[in-house]
Coordinates of C-alpha atoms and ligand atoms in Angstrom, one line a residue:
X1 CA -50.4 32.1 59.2
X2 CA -48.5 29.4 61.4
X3 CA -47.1 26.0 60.2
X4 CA -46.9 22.9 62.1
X5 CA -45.7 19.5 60.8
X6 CA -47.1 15.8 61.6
X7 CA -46.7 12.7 59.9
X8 CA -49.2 12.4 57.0
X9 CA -51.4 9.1 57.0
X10 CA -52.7 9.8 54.2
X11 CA -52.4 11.3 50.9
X12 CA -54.6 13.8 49.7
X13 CA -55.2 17.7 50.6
X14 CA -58.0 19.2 52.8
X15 CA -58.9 22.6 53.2
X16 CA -61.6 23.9 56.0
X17 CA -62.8 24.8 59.2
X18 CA -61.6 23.3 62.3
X19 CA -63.5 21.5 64.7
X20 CA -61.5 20.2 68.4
X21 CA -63.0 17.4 69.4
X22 CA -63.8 17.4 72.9
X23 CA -64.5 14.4 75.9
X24 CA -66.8 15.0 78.1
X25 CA -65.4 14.6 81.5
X26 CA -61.5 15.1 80.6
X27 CA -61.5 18.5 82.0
X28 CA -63.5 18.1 85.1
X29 CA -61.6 18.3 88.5
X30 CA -62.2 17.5 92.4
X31 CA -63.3 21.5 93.6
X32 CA -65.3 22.1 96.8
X33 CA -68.9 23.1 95.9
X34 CA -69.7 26.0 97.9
X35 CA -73.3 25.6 98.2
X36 CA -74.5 22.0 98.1
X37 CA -78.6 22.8 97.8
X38 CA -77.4 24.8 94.5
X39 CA -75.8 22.0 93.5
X40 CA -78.6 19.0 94.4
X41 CA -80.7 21.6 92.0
X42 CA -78.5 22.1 89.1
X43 CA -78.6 18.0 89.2
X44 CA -82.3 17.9 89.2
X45 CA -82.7 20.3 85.9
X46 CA -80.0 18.1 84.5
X47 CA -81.5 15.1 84.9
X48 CA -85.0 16.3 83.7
X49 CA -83.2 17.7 80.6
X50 CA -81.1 14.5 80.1
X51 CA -84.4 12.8 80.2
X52 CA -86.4 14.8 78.0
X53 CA -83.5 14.1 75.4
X54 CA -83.8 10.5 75.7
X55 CA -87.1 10.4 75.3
X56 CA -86.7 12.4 71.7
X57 CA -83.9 10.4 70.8
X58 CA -85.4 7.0 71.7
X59 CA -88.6 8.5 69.3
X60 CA -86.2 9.2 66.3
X61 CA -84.5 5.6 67.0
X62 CA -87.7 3.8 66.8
X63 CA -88.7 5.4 63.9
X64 CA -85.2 5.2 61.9
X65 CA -83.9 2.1 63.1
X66 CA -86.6 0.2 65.2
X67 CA -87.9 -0.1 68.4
X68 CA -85.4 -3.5 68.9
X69 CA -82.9 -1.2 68.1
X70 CA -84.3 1.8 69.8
X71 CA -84.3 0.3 73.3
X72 CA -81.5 0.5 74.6
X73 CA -82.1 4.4 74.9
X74 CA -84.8 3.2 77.2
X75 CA -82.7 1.1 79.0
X76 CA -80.7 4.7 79.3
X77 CA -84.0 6.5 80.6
X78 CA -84.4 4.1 83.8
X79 CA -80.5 4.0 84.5
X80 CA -81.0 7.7 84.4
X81 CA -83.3 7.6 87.5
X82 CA -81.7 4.3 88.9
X83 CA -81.8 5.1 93.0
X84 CA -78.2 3.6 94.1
X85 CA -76.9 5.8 91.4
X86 CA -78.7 8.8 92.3
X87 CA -78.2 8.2 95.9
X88 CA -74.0 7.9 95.4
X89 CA -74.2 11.1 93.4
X90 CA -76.2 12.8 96.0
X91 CA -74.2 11.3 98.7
X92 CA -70.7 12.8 96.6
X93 CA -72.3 16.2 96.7
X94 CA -73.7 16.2 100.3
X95 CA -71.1 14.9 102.0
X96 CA -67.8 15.6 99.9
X97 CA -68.9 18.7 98.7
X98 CA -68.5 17.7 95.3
X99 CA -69.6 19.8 92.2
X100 CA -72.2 18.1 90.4
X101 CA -69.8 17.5 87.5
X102 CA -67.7 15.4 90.2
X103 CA -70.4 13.7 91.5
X104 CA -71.2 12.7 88.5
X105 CA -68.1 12.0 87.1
X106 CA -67.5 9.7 90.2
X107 CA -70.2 7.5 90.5
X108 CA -70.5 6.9 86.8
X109 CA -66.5 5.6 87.1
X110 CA -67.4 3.6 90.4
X111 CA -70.7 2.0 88.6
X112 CA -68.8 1.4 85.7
X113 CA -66.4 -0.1 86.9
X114 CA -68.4 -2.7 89.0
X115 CA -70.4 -3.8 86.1
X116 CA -67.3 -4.4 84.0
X117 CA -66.1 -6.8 87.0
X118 CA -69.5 -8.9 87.0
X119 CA -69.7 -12.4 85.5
X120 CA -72.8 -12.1 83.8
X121 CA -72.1 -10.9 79.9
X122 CA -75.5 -8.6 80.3
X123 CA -74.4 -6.8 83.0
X124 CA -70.9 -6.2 82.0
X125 CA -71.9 -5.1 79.1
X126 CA -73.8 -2.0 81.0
X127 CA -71.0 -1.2 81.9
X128 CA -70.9 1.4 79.0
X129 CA -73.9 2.3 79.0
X130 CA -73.4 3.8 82.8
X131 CA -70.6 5.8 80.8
X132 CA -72.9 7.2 78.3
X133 CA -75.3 8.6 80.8
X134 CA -72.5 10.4 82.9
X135 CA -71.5 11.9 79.8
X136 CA -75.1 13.1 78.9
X137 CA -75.5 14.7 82.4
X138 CA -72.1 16.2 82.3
X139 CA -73.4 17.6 79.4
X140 CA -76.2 18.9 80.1
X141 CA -74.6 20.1 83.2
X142 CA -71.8 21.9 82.0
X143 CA -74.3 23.2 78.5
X144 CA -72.1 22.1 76.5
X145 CA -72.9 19.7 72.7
X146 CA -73.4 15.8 73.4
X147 CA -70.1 13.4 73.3
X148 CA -67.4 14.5 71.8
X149 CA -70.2 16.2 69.1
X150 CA -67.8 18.1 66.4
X151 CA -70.7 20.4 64.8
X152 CA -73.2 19.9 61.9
X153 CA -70.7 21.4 58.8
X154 CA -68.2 20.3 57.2
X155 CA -65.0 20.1 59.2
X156 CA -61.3 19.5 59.8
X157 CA -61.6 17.5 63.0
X158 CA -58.8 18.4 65.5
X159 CA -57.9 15.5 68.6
X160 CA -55.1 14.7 70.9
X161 CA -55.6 11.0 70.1
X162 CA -59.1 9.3 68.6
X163 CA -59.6 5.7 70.2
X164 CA -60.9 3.7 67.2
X165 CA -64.0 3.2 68.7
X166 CA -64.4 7.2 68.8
X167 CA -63.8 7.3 65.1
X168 CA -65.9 5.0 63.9
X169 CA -69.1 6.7 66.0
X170 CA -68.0 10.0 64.3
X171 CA -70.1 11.2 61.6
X172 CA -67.9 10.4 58.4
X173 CA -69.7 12.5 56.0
X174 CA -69.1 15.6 58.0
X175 CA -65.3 15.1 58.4
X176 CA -62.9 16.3 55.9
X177 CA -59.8 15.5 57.4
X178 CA -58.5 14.4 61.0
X179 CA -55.4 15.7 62.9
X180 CA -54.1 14.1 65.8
X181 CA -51.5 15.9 68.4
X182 CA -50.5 12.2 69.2
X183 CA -51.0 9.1 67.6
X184 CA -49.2 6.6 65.3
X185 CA -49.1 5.8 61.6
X186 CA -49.8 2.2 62.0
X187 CA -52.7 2.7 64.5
X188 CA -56.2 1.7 64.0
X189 CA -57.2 5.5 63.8
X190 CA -55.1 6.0 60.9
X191 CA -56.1 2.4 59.1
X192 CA -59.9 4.3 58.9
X193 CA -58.4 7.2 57.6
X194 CA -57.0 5.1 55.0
X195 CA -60.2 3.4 54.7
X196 CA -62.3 6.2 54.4
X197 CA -60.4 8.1 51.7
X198 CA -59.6 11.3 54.1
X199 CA -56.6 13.2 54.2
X200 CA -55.3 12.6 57.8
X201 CA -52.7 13.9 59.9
X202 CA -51.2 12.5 63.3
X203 CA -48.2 13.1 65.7
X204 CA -49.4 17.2 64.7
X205 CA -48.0 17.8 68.3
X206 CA -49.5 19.5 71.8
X207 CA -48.2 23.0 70.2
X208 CA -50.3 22.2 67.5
X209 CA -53.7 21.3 69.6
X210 CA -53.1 24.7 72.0
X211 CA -53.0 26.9 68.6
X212 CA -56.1 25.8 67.0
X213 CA -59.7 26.8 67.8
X214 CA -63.2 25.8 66.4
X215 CA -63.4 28.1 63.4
X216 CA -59.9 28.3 62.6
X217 CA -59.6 28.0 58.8
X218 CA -56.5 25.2 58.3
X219 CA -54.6 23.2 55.4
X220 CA -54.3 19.6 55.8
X221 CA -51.4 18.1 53.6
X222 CA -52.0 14.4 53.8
X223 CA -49.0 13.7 51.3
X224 CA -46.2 15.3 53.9
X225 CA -47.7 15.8 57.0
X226 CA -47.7 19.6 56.8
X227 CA -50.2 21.8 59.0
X228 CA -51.3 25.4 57.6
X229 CA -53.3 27.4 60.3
X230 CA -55.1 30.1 59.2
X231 CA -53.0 30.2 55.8
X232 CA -52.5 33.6 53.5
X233 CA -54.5 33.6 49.9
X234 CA -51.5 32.7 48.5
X235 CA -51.1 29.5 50.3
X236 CA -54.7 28.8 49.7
X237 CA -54.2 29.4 46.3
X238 CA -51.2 27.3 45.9
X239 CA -52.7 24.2 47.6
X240 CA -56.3 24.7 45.6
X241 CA -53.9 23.9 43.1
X242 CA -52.6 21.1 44.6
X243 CA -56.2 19.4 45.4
X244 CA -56.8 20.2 41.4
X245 CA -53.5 17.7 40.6
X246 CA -54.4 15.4 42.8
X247 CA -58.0 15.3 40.8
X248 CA -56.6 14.9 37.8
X249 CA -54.4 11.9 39.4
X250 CA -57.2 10.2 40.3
X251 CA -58.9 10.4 37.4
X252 CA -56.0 9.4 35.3
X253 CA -55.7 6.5 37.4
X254 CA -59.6 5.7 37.1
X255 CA -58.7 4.9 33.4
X256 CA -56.7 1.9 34.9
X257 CA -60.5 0.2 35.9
X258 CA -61.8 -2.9 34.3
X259 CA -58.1 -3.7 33.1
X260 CA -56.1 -6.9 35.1
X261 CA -53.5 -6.6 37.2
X262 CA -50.7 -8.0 35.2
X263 CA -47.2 -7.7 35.6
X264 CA -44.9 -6.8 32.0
X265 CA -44.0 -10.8 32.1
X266 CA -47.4 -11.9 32.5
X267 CA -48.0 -12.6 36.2
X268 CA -51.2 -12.0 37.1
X269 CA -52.3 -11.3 41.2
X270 CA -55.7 -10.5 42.8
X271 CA -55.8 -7.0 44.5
X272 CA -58.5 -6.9 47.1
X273 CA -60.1 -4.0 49.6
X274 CA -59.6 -4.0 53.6
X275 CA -62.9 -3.0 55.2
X276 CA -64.4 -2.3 58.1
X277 CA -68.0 -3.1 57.6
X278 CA -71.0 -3.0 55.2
X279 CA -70.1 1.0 54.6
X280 CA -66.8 -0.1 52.8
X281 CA -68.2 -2.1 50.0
X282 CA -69.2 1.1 48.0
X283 CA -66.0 2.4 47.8
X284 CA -64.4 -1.1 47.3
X285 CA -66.8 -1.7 44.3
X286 CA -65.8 2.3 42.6
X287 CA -62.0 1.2 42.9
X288 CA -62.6 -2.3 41.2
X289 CA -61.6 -4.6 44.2
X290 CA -61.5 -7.9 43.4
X291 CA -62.6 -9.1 46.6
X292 CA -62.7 -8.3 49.9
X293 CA -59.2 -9.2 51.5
X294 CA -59.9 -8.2 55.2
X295 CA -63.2 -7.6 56.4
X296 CA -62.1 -6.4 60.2
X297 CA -65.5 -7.4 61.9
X298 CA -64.4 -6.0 65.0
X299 CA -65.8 -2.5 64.0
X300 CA -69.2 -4.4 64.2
X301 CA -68.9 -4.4 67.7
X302 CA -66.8 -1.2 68.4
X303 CA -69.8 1.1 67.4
X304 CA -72.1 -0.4 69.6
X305 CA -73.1 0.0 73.4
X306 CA -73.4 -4.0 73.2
X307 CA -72.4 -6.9 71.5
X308 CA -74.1 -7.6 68.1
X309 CA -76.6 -10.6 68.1
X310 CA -76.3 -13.5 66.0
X311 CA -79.2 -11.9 63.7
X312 CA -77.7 -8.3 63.2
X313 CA -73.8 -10.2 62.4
X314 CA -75.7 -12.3 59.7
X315 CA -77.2 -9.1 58.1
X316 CA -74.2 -7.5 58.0
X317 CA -72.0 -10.3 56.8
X318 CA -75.0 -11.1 53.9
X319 CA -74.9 -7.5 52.7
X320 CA -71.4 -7.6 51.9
X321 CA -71.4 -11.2 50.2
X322 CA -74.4 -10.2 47.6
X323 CA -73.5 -6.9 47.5
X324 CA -69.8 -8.2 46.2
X325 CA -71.6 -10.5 44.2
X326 CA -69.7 -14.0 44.0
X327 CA -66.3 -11.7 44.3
X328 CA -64.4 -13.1 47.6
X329 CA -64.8 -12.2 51.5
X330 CA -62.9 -12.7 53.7
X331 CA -64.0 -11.9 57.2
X332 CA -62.0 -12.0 60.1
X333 CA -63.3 -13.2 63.2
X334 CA -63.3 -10.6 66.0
X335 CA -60.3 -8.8 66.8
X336 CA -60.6 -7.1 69.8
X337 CA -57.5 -6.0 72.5
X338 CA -55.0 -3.6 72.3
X339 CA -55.7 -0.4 71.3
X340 CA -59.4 -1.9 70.3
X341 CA -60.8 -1.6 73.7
X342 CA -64.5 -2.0 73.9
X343 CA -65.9 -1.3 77.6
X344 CA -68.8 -3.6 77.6
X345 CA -66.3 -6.7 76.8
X346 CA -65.6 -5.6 81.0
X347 CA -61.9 -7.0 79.9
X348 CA -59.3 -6.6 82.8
X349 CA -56.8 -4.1 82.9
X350 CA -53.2 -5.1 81.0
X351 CA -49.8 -4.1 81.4
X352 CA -49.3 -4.8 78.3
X353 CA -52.3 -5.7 76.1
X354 CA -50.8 -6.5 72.9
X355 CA -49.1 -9.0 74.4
X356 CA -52.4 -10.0 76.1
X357 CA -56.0 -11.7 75.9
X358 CA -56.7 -10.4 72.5
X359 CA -58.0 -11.7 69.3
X360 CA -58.2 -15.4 69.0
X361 CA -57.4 -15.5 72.4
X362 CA -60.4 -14.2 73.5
X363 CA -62.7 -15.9 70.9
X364 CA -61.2 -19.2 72.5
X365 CA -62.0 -18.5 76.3
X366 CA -65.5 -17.2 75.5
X367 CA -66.9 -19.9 73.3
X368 CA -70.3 -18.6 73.1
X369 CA -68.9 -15.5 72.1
X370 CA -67.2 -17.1 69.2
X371 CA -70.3 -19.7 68.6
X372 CA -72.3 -16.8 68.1
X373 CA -69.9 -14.9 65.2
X374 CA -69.4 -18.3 63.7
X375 CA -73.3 -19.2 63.2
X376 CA -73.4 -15.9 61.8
X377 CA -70.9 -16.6 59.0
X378 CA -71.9 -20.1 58.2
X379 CA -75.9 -18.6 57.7
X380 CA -74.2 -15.8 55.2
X381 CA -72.1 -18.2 53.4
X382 CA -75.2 -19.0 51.0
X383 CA -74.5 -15.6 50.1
X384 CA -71.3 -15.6 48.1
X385 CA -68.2 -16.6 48.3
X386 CA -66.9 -16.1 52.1
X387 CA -63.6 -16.5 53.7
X388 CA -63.2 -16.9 57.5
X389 CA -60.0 -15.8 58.7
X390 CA -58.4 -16.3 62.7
X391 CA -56.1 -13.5 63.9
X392 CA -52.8 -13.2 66.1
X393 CA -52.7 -17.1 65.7
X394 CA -49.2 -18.5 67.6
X395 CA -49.6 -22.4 67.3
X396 CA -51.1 -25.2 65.2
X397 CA -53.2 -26.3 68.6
X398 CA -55.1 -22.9 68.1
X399 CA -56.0 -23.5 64.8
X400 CA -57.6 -27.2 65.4
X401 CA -59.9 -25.6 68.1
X402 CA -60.9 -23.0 65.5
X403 CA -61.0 -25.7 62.7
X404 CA -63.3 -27.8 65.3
X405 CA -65.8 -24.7 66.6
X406 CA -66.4 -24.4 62.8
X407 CA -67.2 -28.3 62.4
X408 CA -69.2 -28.3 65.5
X409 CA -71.7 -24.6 64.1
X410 CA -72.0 -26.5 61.0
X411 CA -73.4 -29.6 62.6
X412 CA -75.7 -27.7 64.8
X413 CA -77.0 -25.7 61.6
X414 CA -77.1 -29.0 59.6
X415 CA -79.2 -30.8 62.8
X416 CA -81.4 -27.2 62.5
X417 CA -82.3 -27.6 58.7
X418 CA -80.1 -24.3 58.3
X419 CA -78.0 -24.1 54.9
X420 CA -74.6 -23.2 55.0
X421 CA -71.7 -23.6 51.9
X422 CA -69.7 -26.0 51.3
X423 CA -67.2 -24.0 50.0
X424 CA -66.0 -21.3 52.7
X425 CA -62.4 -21.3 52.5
X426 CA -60.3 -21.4 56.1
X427 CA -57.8 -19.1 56.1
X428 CA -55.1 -17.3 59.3
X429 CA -53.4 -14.3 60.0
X430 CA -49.6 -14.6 59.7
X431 CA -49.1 -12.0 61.8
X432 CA -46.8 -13.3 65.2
X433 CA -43.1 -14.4 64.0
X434 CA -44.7 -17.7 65.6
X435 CA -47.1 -18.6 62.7
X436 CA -44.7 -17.1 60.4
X437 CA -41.6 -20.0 61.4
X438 CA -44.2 -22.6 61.9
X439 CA -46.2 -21.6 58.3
X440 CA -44.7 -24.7 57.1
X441 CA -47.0 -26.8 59.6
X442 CA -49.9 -24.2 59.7
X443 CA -50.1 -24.6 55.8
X444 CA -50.9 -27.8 55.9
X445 CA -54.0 -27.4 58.4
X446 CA -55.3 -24.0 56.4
X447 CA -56.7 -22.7 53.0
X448 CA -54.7 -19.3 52.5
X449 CA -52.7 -17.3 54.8
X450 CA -53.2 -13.7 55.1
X451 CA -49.7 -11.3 56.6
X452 CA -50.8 -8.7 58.9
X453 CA -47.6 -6.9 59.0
X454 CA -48.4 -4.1 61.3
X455 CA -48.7 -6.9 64.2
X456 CA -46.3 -8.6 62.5
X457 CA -43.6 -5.6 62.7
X458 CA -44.7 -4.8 66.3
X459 CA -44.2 -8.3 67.6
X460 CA -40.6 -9.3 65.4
X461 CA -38.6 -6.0 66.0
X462 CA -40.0 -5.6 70.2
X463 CA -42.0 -2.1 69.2
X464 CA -45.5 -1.0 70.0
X465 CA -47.4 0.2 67.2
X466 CA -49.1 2.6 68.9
X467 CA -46.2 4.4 70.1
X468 CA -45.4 7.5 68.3
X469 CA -41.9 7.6 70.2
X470 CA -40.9 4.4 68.0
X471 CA -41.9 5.5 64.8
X472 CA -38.7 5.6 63.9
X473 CA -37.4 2.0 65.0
X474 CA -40.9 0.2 64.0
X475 CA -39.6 -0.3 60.0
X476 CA -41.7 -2.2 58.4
X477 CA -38.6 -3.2 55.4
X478 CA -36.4 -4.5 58.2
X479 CA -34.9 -7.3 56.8
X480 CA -35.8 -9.5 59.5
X481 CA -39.7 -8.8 58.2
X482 CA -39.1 -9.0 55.0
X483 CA -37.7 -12.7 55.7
X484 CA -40.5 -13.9 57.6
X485 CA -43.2 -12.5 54.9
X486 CA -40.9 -14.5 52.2
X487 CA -40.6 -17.7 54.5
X488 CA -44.3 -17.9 55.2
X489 CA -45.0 -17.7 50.8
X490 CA -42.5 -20.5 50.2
X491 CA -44.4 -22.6 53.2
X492 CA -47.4 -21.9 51.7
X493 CA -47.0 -22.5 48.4
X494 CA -45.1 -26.0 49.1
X495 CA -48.6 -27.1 50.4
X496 CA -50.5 -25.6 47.8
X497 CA -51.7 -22.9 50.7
X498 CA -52.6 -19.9 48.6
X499 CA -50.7 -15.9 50.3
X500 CA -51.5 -12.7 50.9
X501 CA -51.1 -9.7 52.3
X502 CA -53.5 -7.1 54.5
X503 CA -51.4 -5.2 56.6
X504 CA -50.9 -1.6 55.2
X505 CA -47.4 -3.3 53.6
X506 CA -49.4 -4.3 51.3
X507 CA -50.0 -1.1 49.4
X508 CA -46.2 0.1 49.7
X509 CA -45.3 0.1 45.7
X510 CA -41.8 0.6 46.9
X511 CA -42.2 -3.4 47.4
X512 CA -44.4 -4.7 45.1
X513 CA -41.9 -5.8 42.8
X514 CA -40.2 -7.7 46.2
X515 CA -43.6 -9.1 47.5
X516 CA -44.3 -10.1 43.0
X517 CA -40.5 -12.2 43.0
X518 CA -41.7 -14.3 46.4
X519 CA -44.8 -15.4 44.8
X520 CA -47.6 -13.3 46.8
X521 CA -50.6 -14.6 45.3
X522 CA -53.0 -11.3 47.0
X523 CA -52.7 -7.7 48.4
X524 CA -55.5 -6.5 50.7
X525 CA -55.7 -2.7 50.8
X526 CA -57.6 0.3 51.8
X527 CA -59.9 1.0 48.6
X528 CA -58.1 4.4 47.4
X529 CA -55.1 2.3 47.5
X530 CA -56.2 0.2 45.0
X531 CA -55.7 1.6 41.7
X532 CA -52.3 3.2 42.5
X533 CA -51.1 -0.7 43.2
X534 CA -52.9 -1.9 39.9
X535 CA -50.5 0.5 38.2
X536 CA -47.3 -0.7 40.1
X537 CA -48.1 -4.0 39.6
X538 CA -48.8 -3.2 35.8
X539 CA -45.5 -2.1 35.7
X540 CA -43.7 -4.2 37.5
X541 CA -41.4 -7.7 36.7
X542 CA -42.0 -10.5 38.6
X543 CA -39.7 -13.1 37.4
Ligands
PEP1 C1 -52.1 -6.4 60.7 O1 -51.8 -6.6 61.9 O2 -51.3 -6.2 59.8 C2 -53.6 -6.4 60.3 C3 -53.9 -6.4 59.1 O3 -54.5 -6.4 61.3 P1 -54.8 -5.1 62.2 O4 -54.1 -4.0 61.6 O5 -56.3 -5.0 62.3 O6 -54.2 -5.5 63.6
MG2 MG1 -53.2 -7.4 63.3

């Protein structure tokens, strides 16, 4: 038995195998090939193999998802045999003496890489696609399972570090838990954890990651961080246990459904769900949201090889609205920089991309980009009651040109006989100390405001929240947050703007007697966060 401590994301207790979670390609190094003919041939059964799995998978697609939907694993079939592709590879092996692997590894990076730089939005968005080929062949090459594949049982999932996009491809209903060697609390990774009501562990540590071993039977302590590796039956025994309180917490705290969220004195606040997509509304609905708070439509595109169409945005947006029927949604418009990097966007490299062409940003230099999402929302609005919310806004000027795209989607849809609702509220992220000092004038140009305060810590106290490193500066009660989050309510409220909150603040019940005295009207959290808060709001004063 071995312990190991990280920083627990999440609270709840999981108890299973371990799967490591593997890249493809992470491992593979420049070595000399000493027979190039062996190698050419090792590529050519690769290839055929590669193909041969395409061709199955591209069957299953049709008949599961559609053949729309299916080709793009054609698409995948004659990039597979592409000539200049083939030829570099061939040319790596011959001439460098490069493993196949290399070669591989190579020319997929170099192809990559030149798509991503193109103009046209097609053929950057290839760009991935190129990726997900080299990491098929590697694959096949090397014998080992697909992408990052974790197994077919349940499992504990073990990582260095999971890039949002890699979690949200993972196959949810087979993951018990994750542990990260690296990673931060206030990461995207761990805001899925949240959101999918799994125990999660990060910061677990590299001595952690060279212990364990697919197979390994390990405790996951969500609550404190802790780390059991192969644990006695005494352990087990004693954190069985522990999973049985934590039932019978839940299910005392299921007795709190149906019943308002009302302070002792009689103030009464809405307590919505965060989601990441159509998936999230089920377990939004089982805690008794009262809306969707913060629908981040981002993930839409993240577990994709290309950018959603207008059609498959509308039928994602429409599920959610009837399936909340009537209750609020509020969807953000794309979010994408930072640590949510999707390759097919072909965005340049950053020194420092929070600080860079994310969010808004980007919806404002690629207008047919933002057009697109837009129409989208406008078509679901019939649906129910919808919310569209701008991130990372800095300045009232942003906020006109997203005010005036809106104006100019709904004319087109009007001149196109399309319906739309009247009544979609407005609403922005307070989430740069910019909008939060100049929420006096953005109130006035906006329905509700919405705090992120995980962007909002990063940007007021200097620290990245991806850094593990600053964990320990990053505090989210800093006074100088706490300030801006009470500044931005009384702005609000003097323009009869209504206020929330969706950043993971929001389901700290060490403040929701604080965030009840400034007048917060809503708190956006992750589902299984949502009863807990309904009980400290329950118990709480706000006057
Ligand atoms: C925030 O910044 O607090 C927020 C809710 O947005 P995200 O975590 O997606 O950046
Ligand atoms: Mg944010």
């Amino acid at each position: 038995m071995k312990k190991f401590c990280g920083k627990g994301v999440y609270g709840a207790i999981a108890i299973g195998r371990v799967s490591v979670f593997s890249r493809q390609g992470t491992n593979i190094t420049q070595q000399k090939a000493e027979d190039p003919e062996q190698e050419l041939k090792r590529l050519a059964a690769a290839k055929a193999l590669a193909s041969a799995q395409l061709a199955e998978i591209y069957e299953k697609a049709c008949s599961e998802v559609g053949e729309e939907n299916a080709q793009i694993f054609e698409i995948h079939m004659m990039m597979l045999e592409d000539e200049d592709h083939s030829e570099r590879i061939e040319t790596l092996i011959r001439t460098e003496q490069a493993t196949a692997e290399y070669a591989v590894l190579t020319a997929g990076n170099e192809f990559s890489e030149m798509f991503a730089s193109m103009d046209d939005d097609y053929m950057q968005a290839r760009a991935a696609d190129v990726k997900d080929i080299s990491n098929r062949l590697i694959s096949c090459l090397t014998g080992s399972s697909e992408t990052g594949d974790a197994g077919s049982d349940m499992h504990i999932l073990c990582a260095d570090d999971l890039a949002p996009s890699e979690t949200v491809s993972l196959d949810k209903s087979l993951v018990v838990a994750f542990v990260t060697a690296f990673g931060s609390s206030n990461s995207h990774t761990a805001i899925l954890a949240r959101n999918m009501d799994i125990p999660a562990v990060i910061g677990a540590g590299e001595e952690f990651l060279s212990a364990v071993k697919d197979g390994d039977m390990l405790i996951v302590d969500g609550h404190t961080g802790d780390l059991i590796l192969d644990p006695d039956t005494e352990t087990e025994q004693f954190y069985r246990a522990r999973q049985e309180e934590d039932y019978c917490r839940a299910k005392s705290l299921s007795e709190l459904k149906g019943r308002p969220n009302i302070t002792k004195d009689g103030r009464e606040i809405r307590i919505y769900a965060n989601i990441g997509g159509p998936d999230g509304v089920d377990a939004a609905l089982e805690n008794d949201a009262g809306g969707i708070g913060l629908f981040r439509s981002e993930f839409l595109y993240l577990e994709r090889s290309d950018c959603p169409t207008e059609e498959q945005q509308f039928d994602a947006y429409k599920d959610v609205l009837t399936r909340m029927e009537g209750r609020q949604v509020i969807i953000r418009t794309l979010d994408i920089g930072a640590d949510k990097q999707i390759d097919y966007f072909g965005l340049k490299h950053e020194d420092n991309p929070a600080l860079g062409l994310r969010a808004v940003r980007l919806s404002l230099t690629r207008p047919e980009l933002f057009r697109t999402q837009l129409r989208a929302l406008y078509r679901a609005s019939v649906y129910g009651q919808l919310g569209i919310m701008f991130p990372m806004i800095t300045s009232v000027s942003e906020v006109e040109k997203c005010l005036a795209a809106c104006e100019e989607v709904k004319r087109e849809l009007s001149a196109e006989g399309i319906a739309y609702s009247d009544s979609v509220e407005i609403g922005i992220m307070v989430e740069t100390p910019a909008a939060a000092v100049i929420s006096d004038l953005l109130a006035q140009i906006v329905d509700f405001f919405s705090i992120g305060t995980n962007d909002l810590t990063q940007y007021t106290l200097a620290c990245d929240r991806q850094d593990p490193a600053l964990e320990a500066f990053a505090d989210p009660h800093h006074e100088a947050v706490l300030r801006l989050i009470e500044l931005t309510a009384k702005n609000a409220h003097a323009h009869d703007t209504w206020v929330g909150i969706c950043g993971e603040l929001a389901a700290d019940t060490s403040l929701t007697q604080t965030f009840l005295r400034m007048g917060i009207d809503e708190l956006s959290v992750s589902a299984p966060f949502i009863l807990p808060l309904r009980e400290a709001v329950r118990s709480s004063t706000a006057y």
